[in-house]
Short mmCIF file of C-alpha atoms in Angstrom, two decimals:
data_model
loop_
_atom_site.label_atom_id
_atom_site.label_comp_id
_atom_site.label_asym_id
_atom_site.label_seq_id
_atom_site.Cartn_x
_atom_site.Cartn_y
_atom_site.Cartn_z
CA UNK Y 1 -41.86 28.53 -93.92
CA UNK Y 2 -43.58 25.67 -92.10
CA UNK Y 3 -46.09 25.64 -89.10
CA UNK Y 4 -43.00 25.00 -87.13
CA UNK Y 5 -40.24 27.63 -88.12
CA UNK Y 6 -43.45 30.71 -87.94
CA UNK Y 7 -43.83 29.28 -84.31
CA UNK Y 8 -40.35 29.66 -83.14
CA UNK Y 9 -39.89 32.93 -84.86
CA UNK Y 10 -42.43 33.99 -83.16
CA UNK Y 11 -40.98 32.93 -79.97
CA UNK Y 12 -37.51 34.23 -79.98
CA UNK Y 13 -39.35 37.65 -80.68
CA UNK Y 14 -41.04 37.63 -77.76
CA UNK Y 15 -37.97 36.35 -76.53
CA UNK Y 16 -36.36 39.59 -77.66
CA UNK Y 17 -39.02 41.75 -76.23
CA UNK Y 18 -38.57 40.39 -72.92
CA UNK Y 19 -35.03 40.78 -72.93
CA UNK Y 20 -34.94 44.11 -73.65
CA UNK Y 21 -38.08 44.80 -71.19
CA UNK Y 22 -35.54 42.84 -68.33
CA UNK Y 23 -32.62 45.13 -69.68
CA UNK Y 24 -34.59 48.39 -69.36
CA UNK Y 25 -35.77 47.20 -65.52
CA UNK Y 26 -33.83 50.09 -63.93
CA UNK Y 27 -33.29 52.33 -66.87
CA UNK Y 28 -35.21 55.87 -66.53
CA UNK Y 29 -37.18 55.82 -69.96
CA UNK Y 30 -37.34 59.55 -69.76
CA UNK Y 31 -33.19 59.39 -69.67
CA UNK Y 32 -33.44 56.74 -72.58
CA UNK Y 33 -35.58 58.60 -74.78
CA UNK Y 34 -33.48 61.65 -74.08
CA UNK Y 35 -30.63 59.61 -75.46
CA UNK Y 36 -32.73 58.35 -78.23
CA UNK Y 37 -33.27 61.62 -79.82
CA UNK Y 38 -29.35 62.75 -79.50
CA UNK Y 39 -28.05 59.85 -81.59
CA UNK Y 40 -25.93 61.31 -84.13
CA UNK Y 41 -27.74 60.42 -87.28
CA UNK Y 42 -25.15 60.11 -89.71
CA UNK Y 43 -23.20 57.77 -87.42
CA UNK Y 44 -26.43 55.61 -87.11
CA UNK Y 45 -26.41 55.68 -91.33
CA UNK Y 46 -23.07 54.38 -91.10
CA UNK Y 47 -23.94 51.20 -88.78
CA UNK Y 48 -26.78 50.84 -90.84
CA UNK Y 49 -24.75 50.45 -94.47
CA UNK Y 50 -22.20 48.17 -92.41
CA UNK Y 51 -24.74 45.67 -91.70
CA UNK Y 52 -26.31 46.54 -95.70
CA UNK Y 53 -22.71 45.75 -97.09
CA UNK Y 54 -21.92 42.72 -94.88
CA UNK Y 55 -25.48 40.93 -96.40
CA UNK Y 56 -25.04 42.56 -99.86
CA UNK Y 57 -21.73 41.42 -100.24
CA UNK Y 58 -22.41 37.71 -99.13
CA UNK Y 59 -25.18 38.11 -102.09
CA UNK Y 60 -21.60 39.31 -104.34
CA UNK Y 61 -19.65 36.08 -103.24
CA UNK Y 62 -22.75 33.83 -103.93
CA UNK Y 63 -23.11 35.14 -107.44
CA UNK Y 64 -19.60 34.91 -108.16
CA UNK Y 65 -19.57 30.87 -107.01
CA UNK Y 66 -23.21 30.57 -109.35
CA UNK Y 67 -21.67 32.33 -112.08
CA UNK Y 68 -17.96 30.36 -112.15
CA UNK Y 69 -19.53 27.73 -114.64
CA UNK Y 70 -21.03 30.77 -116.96
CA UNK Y 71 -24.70 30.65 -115.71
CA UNK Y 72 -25.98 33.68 -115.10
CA UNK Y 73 -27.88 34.23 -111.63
CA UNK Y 74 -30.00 38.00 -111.13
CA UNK Y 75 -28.67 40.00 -108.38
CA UNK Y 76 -32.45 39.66 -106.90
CA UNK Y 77 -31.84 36.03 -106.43
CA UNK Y 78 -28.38 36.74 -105.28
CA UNK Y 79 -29.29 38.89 -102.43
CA UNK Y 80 -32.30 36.82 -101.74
CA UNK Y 81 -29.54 34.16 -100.31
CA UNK Y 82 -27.84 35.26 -97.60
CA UNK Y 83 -31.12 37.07 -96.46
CA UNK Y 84 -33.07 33.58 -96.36
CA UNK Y 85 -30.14 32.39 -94.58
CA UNK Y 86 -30.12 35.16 -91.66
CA UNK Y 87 -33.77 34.04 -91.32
CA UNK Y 88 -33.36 30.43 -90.63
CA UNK Y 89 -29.64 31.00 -88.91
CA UNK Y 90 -31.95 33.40 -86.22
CA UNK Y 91 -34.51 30.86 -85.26
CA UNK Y 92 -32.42 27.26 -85.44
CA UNK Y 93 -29.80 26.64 -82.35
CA UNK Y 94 -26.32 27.24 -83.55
CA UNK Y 95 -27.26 28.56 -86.43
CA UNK Y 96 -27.80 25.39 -88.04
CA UNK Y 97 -30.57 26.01 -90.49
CA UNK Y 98 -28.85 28.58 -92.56
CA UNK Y 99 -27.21 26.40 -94.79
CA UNK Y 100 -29.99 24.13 -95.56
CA UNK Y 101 -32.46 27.05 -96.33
CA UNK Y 102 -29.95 27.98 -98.78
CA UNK Y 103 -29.57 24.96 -100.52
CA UNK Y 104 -33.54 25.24 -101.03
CA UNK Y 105 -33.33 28.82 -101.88
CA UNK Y 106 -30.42 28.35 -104.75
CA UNK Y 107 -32.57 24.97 -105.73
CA UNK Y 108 -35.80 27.96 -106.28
CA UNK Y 109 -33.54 29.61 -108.77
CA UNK Y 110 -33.34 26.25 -110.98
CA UNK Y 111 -29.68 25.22 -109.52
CA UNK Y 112 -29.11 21.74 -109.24
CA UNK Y 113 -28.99 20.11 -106.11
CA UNK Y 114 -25.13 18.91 -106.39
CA UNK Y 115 -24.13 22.22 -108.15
CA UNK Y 116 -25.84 24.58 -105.20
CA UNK Y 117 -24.31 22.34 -102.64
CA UNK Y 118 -20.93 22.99 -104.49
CA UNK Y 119 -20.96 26.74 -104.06
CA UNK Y 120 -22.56 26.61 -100.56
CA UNK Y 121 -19.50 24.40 -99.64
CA UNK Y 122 -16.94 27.06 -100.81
CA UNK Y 123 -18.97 29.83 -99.31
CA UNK Y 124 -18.73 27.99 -96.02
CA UNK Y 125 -14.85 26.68 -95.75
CA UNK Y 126 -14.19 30.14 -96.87
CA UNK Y 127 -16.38 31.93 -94.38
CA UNK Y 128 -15.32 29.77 -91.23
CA UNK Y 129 -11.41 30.08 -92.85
CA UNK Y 130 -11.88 33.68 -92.41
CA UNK Y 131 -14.29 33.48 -88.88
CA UNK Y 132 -10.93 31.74 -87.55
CA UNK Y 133 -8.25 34.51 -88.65
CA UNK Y 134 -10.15 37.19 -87.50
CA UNK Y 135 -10.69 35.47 -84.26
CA UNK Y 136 -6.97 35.22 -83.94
CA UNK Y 137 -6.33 38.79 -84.14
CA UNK Y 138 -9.23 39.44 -82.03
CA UNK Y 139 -7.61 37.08 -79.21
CA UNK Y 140 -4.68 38.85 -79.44
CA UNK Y 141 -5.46 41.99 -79.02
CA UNK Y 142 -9.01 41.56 -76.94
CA UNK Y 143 -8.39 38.69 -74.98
CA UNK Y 144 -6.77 40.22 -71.70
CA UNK Y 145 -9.79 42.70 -71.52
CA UNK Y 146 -12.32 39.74 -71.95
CA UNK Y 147 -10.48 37.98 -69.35
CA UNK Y 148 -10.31 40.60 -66.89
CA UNK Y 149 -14.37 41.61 -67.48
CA UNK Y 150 -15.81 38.03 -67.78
CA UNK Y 151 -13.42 35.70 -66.91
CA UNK Y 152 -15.69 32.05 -67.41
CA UNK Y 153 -16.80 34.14 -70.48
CA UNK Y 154 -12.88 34.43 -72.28
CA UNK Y 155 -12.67 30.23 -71.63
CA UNK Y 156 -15.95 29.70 -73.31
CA UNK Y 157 -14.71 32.11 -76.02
CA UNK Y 158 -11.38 29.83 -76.43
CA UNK Y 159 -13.57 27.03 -76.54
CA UNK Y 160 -15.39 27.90 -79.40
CA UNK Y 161 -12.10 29.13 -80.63
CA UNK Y 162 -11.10 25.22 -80.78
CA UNK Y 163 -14.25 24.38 -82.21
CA UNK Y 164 -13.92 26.50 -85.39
CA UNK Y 165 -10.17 25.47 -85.68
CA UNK Y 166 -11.35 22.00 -85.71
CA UNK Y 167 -13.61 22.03 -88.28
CA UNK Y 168 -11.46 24.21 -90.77
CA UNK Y 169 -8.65 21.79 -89.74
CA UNK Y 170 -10.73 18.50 -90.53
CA UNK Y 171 -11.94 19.79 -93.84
CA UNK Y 172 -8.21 20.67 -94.65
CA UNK Y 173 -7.47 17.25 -94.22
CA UNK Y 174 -10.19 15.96 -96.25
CA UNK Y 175 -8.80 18.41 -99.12
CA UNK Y 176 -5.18 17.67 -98.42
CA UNK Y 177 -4.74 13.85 -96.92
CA UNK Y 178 -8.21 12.30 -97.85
CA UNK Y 179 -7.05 8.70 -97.49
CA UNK Y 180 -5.23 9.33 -93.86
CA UNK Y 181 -8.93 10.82 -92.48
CA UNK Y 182 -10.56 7.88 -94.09
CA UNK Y 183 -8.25 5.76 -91.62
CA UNK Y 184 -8.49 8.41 -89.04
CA UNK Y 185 -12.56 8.02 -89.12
CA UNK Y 186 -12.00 4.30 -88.82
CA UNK Y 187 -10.35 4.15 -85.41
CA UNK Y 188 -12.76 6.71 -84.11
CA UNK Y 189 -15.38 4.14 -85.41
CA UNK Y 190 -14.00 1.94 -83.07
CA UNK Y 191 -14.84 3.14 -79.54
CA UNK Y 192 -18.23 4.46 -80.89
CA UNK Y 193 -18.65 0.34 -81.78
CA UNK Y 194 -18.62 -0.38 -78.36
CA UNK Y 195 -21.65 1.17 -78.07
CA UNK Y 196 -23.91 1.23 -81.29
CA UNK Y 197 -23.92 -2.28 -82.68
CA UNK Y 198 -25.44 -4.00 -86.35
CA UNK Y 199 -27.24 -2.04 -88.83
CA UNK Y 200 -26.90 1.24 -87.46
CA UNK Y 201 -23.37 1.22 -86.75
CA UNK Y 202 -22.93 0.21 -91.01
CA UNK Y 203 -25.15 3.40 -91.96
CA UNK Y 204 -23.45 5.55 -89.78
CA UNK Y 205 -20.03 4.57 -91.45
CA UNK Y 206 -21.79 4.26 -95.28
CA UNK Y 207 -23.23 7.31 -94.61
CA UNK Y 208 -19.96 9.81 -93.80
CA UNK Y 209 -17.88 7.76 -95.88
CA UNK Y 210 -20.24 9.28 -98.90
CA UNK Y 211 -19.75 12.79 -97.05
CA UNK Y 212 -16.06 12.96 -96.95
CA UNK Y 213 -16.13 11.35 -100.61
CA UNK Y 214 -18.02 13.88 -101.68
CA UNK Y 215 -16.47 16.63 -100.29
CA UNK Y 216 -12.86 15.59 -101.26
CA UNK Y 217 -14.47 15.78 -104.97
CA UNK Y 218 -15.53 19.21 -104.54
CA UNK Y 219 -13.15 20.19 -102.82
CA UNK Y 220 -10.10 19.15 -105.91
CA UNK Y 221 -12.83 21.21 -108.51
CA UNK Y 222 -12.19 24.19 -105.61
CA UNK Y 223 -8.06 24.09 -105.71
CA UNK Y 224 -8.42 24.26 -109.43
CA UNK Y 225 -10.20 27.45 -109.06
CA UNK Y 226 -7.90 29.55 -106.86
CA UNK Y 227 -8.36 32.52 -108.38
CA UNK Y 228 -12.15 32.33 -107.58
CA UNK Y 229 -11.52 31.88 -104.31
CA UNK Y 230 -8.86 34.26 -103.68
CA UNK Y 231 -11.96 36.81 -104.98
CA UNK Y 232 -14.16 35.19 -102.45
CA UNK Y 233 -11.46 35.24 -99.75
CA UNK Y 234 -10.85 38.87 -100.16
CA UNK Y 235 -14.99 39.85 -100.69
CA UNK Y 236 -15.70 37.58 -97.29
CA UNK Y 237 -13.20 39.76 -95.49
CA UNK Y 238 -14.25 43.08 -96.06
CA UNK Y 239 -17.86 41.44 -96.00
CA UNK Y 240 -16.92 40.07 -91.94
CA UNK Y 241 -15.10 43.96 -91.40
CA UNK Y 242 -17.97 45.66 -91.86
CA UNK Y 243 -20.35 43.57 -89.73
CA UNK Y 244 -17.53 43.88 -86.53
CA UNK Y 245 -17.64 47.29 -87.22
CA UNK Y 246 -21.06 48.05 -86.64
CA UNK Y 247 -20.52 48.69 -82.39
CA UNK Y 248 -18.16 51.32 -83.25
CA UNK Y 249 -20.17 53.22 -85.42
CA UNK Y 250 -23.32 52.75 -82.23
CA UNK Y 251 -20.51 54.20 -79.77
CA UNK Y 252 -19.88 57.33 -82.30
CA UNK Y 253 -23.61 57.75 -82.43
CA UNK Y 254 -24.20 57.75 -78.86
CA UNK Y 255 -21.07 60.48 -78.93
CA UNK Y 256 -18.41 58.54 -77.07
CA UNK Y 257 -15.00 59.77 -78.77
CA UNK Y 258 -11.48 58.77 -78.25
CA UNK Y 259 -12.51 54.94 -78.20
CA UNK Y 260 -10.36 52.81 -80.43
CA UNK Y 261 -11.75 51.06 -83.56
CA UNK Y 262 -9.14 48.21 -83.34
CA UNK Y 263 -10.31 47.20 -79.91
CA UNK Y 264 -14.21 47.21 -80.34
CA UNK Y 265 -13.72 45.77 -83.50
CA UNK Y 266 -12.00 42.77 -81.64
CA UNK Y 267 -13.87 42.62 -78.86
CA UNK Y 268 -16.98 42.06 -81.13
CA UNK Y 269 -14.99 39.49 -82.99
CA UNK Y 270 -14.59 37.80 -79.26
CA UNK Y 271 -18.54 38.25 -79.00
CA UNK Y 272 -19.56 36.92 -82.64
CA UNK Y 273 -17.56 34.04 -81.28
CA UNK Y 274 -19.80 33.67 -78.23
CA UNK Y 275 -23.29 33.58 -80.18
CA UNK Y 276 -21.92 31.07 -82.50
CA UNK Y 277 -21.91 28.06 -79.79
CA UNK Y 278 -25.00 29.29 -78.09
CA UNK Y 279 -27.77 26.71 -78.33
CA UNK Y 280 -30.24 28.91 -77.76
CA UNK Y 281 -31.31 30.32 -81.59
CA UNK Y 282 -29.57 33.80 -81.93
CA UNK Y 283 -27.11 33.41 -79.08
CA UNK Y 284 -30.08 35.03 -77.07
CA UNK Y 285 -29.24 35.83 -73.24
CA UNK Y 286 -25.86 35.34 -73.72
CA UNK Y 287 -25.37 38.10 -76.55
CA UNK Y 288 -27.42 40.85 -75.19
CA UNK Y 289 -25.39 39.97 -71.56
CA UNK Y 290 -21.27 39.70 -73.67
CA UNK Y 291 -22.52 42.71 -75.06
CA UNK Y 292 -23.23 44.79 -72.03
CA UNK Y 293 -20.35 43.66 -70.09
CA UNK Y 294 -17.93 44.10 -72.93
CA UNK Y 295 -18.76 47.34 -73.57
CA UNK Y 296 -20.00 49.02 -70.29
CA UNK Y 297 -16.39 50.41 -69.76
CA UNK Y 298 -16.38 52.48 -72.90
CA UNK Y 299 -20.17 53.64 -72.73
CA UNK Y 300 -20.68 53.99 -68.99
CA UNK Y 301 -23.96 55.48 -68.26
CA UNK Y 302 -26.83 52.74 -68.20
CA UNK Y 303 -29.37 54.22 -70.50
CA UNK Y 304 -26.95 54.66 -72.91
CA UNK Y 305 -25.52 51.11 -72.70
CA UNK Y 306 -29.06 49.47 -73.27
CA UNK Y 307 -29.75 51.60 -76.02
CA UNK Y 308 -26.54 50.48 -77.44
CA UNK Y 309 -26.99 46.96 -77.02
CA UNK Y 310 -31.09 47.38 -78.28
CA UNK Y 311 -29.07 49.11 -81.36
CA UNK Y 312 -26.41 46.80 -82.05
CA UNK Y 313 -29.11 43.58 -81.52
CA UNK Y 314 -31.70 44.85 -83.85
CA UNK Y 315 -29.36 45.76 -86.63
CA UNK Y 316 -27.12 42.36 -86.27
CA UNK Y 317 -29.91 39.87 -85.46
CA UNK Y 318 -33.20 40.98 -86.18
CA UNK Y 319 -33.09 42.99 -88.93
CA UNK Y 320 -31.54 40.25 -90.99
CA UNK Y 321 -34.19 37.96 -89.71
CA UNK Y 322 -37.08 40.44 -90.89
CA UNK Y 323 -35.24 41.37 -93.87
CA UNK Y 324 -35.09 37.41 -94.63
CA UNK Y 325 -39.17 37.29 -94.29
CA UNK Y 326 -39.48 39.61 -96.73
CA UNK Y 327 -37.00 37.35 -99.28
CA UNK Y 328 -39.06 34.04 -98.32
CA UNK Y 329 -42.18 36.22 -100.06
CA UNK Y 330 -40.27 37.08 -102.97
CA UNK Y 331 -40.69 35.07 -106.23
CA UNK Y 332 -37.40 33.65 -106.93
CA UNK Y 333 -35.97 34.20 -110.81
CA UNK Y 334 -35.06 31.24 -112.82
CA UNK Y 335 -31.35 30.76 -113.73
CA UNK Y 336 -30.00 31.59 -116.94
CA UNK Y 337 -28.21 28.77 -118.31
CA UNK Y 338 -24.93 28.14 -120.07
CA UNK Y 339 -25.85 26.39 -122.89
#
């Protein structure tokens, strides 16, 4: 990790702390740790293996993609992926240096450059492809409570609703009409000439040009592999259930019963959603705050609702983020070729 990335980890820790030290301003610690020690265990075991199963099977899907061509990649290295990538997707704004710690990480396993970008392309239109049908379902069924609770909240959700839709929906056409987009990314050239002129304007153009080029090209070796990624498809599923599952298992372990698992479920769907387009790195503020108002009709009592949300942020933010420290140690194996 550079100078750089240590410094802002170490910021949106302290971050953290002081979030929680602002949530717990009119909490009575005595109450909390009374609370504390009357978590159900095994309920806490089963949040815990959600949020195991959701990285571990990410690690599953990248090893499948690596191992398509018949190399053969370790399940160390495997894992080591999507835990580098919960590192750098904690402390970059909109999660944006995930994928590019990746691509360095697969490169540290002796994958070539064009290869690694392959399978981090099909991880990703399959992830957000999947990101956008859950959301559906989640909007369906969780919307009218999101609206009701946090009303500017449920159009900020929809927004990022549109964003996601847009992407999967632009890289669809790149798959499916690549020379209509071409044209399509012409006459949006066109306004943005009004304003950057020469040079610039050229390697602006040159430069996505080669992106969607590229892409289309991976993206015809990705239709020819459809039963791959019908594995993937179904592996990134279970691998998203598990993670939206982990505030139900919190609410069991704090004892709330009767609460319904399709509902939470959806209503963390709506909040995954919200993190996603916050700048800030980790969706921090506004994730702790969704969070609490989301939920503070099925938990109630105050204690109990910041020792949920001090639950459900440490197992969904940070411990991937420590987790990923200790993979950026690790020595990474070197591929076994297909010779």
């Amino acid at each position: 990790m550079s100078r750089r990335n240590k410094f802002v980890l170490a910021i949106m820790i302290l971050v953290g702390v002081g979030i929680f030290a602002f949530s717990l301003r009119n909490v009575n610690l005595a109450t909390l740790w009374h609370d504390v020690l009357n978590l159900n265990v095994w309920w806490m075991i089963c949040a815990l293996i959600c949020i195991l199963l959701y990285l571990g099977l990410e690690g599953v899907a990248t090893k499948w993609l690596v191992e398509s061509n018949g190399d053969r990649l370790s399940w160390k290295d495997a894992l080591r992926i999507p835990l580098v990538e919960q590192l750098f997707n904690g402390i970059t704004p909109f999660s944006s240096g995930g994928q590019p710690a990746q691509l360095v990480a697969l490169m540290q396993s002796g994958i070539e450059a064009g290869r690694a970008s392959s399978v981090l392309l099909m991880k990703f239109v399959v992830f957000q492809s999947m990101v956008v049908i859950n959301f559906v379902f989640g909007l369906l069924i969780g919307f009218g409570y999101l609206e009701e609770k946090i009303r500017a909240l449920a159009w900020f959700v929809l927004f990022g609703f549109v964003i996601h839709l847009t992407v999967i929906v632009g890289l669809l056409m790149i798959m499916y009409w690549h020379n209509f987009t071409k044209r399509l990314i012409g006459l949006v050239f066109i306004p943005i000439s009004w304003f950057v002129k020469g040079q610039r304007l050229e390697d602006w153009k040159r430069s996505l040009d080669q992106k969607v080029d590229s892409f289309y090209q991976e993206s015809v070796r990705m239709k020819s592999q459809w039963k791959l990624l019908s594995k993937v498809f179904g592996i990134t599923f279970f691998q998203q259930l598990f993670y939206y599952l982990i505030p139900y298992f919190i609410l069991l372990a704090l004892g709330k019963t009767g609460i319904s698992v399709v509902m939470i479920t959806c209503l963390h769907v709506l909040i995954f959603m919200v993190i996603s387009l916050f700048p800030i790195p980790g969706g921090a503020g506004g994730a702790e705050y969704g969070f609490s108002v989301l939920f503070s009709n099925f938990i109630g009592n105050s204690s109990k609702l910041v020792l949920a949300m001090m639950i459900w942020r440490l197992l969904t933010y940070y411990f991937g983020m420590f987790t990923g420290m200790v993979a950026m140690v690790l020595r990474p194996d070197k591929l076994n070729k297909n010779d």
